[in-house]
mmCIF file of C-alpha atoms in Angstrom:
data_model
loop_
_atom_site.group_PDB
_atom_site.id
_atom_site.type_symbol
_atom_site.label_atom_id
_atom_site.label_comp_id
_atom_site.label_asym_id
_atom_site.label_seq_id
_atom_site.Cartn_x
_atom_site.Cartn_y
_atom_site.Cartn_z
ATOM 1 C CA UNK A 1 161.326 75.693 106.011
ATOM 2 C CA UNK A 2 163.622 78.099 103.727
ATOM 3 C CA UNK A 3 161.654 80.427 101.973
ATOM 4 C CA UNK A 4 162.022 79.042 98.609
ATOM 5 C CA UNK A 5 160.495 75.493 99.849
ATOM 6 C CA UNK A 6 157.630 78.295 101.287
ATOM 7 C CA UNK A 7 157.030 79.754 97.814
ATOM 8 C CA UNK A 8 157.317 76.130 96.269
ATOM 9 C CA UNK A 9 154.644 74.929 98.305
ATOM 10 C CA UNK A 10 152.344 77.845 97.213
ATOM 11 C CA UNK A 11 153.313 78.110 93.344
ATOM 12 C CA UNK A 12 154.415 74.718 92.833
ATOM 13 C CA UNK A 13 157.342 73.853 90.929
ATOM 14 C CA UNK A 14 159.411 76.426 89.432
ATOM 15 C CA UNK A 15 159.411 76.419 85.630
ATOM 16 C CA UNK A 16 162.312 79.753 85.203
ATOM 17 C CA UNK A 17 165.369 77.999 87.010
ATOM 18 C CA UNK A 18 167.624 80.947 86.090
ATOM 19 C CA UNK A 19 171.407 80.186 86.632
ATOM 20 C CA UNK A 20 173.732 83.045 85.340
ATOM 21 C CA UNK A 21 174.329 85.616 87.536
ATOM 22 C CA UNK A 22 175.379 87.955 85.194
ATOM 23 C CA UNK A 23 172.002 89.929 85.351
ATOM 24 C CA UNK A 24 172.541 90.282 89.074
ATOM 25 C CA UNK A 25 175.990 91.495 88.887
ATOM 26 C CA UNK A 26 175.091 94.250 86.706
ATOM 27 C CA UNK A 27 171.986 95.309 88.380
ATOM 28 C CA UNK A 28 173.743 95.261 91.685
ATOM 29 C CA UNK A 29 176.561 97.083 90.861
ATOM 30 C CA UNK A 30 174.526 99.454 89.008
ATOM 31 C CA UNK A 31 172.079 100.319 92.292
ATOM 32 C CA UNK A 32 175.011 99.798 94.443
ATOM 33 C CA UNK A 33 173.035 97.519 96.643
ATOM 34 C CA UNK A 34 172.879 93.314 97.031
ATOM 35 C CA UNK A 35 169.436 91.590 97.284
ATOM 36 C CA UNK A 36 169.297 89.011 99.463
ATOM 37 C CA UNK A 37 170.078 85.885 98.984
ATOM 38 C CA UNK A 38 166.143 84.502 99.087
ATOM 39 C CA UNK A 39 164.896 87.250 97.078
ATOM 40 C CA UNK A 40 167.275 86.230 94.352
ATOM 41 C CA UNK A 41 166.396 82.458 94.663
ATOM 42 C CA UNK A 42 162.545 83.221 94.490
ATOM 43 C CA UNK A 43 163.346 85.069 91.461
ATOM 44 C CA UNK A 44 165.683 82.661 89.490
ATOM 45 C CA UNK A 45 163.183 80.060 90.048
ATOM 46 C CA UNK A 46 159.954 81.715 88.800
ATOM 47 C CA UNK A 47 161.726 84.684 87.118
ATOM 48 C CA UNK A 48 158.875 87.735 86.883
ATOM 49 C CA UNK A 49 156.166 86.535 89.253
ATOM 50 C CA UNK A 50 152.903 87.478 91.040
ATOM 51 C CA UNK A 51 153.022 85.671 94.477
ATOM 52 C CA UNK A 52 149.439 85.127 95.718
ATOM 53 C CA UNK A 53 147.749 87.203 93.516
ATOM 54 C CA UNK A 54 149.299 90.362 95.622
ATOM 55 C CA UNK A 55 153.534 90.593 95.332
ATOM 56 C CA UNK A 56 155.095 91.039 92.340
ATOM 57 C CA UNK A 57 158.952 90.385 91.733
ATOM 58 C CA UNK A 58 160.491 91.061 88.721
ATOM 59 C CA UNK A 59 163.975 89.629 87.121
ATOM 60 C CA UNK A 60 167.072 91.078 86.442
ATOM 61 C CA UNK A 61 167.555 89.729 82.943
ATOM 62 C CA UNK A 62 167.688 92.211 80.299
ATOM 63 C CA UNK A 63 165.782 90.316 77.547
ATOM 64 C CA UNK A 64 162.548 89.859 79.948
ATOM 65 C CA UNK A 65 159.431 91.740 79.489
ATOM 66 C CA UNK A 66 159.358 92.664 83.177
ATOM 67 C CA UNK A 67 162.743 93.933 84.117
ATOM 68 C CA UNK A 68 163.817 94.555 87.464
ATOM 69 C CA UNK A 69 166.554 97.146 86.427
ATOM 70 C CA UNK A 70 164.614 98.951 84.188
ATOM 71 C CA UNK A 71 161.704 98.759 87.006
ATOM 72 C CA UNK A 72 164.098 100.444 89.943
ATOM 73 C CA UNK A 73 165.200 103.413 87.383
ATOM 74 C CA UNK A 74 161.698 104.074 86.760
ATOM 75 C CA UNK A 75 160.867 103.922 90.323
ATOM 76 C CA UNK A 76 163.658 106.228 91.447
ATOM 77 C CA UNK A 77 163.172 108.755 89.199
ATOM 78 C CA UNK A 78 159.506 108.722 89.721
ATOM 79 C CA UNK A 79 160.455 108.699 93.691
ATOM 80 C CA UNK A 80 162.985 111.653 93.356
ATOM 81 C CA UNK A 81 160.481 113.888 92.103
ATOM 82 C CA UNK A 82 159.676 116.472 94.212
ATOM 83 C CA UNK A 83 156.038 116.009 94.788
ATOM 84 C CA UNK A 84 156.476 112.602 95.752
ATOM 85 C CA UNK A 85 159.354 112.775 98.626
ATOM 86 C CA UNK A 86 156.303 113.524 101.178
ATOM 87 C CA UNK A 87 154.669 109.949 100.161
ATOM 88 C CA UNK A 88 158.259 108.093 101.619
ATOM 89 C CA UNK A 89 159.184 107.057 104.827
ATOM 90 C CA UNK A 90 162.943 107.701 103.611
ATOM 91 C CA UNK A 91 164.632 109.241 100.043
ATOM 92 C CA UNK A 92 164.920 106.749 97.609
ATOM 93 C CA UNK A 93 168.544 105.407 96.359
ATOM 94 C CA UNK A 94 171.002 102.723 97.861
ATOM 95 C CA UNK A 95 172.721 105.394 100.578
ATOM 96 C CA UNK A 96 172.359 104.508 104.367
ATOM 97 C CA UNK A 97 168.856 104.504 105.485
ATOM 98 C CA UNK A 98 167.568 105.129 101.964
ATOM 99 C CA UNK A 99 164.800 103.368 100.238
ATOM 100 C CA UNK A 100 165.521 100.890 96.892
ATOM 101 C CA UNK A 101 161.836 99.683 95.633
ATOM 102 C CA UNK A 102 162.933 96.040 94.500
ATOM 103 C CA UNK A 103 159.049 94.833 94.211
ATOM 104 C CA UNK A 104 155.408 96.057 93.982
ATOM 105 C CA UNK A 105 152.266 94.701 95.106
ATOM 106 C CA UNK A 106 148.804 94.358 93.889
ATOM 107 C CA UNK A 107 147.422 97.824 95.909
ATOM 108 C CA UNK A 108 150.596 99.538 94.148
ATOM 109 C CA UNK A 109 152.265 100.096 97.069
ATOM 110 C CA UNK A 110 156.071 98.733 96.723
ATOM 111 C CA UNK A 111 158.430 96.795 98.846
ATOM 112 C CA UNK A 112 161.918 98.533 99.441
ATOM 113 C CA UNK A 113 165.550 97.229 100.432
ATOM 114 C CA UNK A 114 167.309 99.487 102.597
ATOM 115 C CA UNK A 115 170.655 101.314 101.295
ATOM 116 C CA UNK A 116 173.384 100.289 104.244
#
């Protein structure tokens, strides 16, 4: 089962179904990173969601509430502050072996891509 069909059967049918990928371009080549393919289908399909009552994923597109772009600055420059480095397991940005926080969760811990 692909992940989407996964989330599908949990959240039941997608009512988002985001198909430009403008948004992605932009916030890609911004962060200088790519999302995986699954994240980005998860998202299109539900746009800015809470999975289970614990994950939450935000879009790309600009004219959201939620905005993932606008979510990662935050996050990095929150992250980049010097009181914070000791909380991460690596510095945050989209080098080699550094942390990008794409999503949160409930607790307010966050979920990271690695830069390659």
């Amino acid at each position: 089962m692909t992940v989407i069909a996964e989330i599908r059967a949990l959240l039941g049918r997608p009512g988002f179904n985001w198909t430009d990928p403008g948004p992605w371009i932009e916030v890609e080549r911004e962060f200088g990173i790519e999302f995986p393919t699954d994240f980005r289908e998860v998202v299109d399909a539900y746009g800015s969601v809470e999975i289970n009552g614990q994950l939450y994923m935000e879009h790309p597109a600009g004219h959201l509430l939620h905005n993932l772009g606008e979510s990662i600055r935050g996050d990095l420059e929150l992250f980049r502050e010097e009181d914070m480095v000791e909380y991460l397991p690596s510095p945050a940005g989209a080098n080699p072996g550094e942390l990008m926080p794409v999503a949160s969760a409930k607790t307010g811990r966050r979920c990271y891509a690695q830069g390659r």
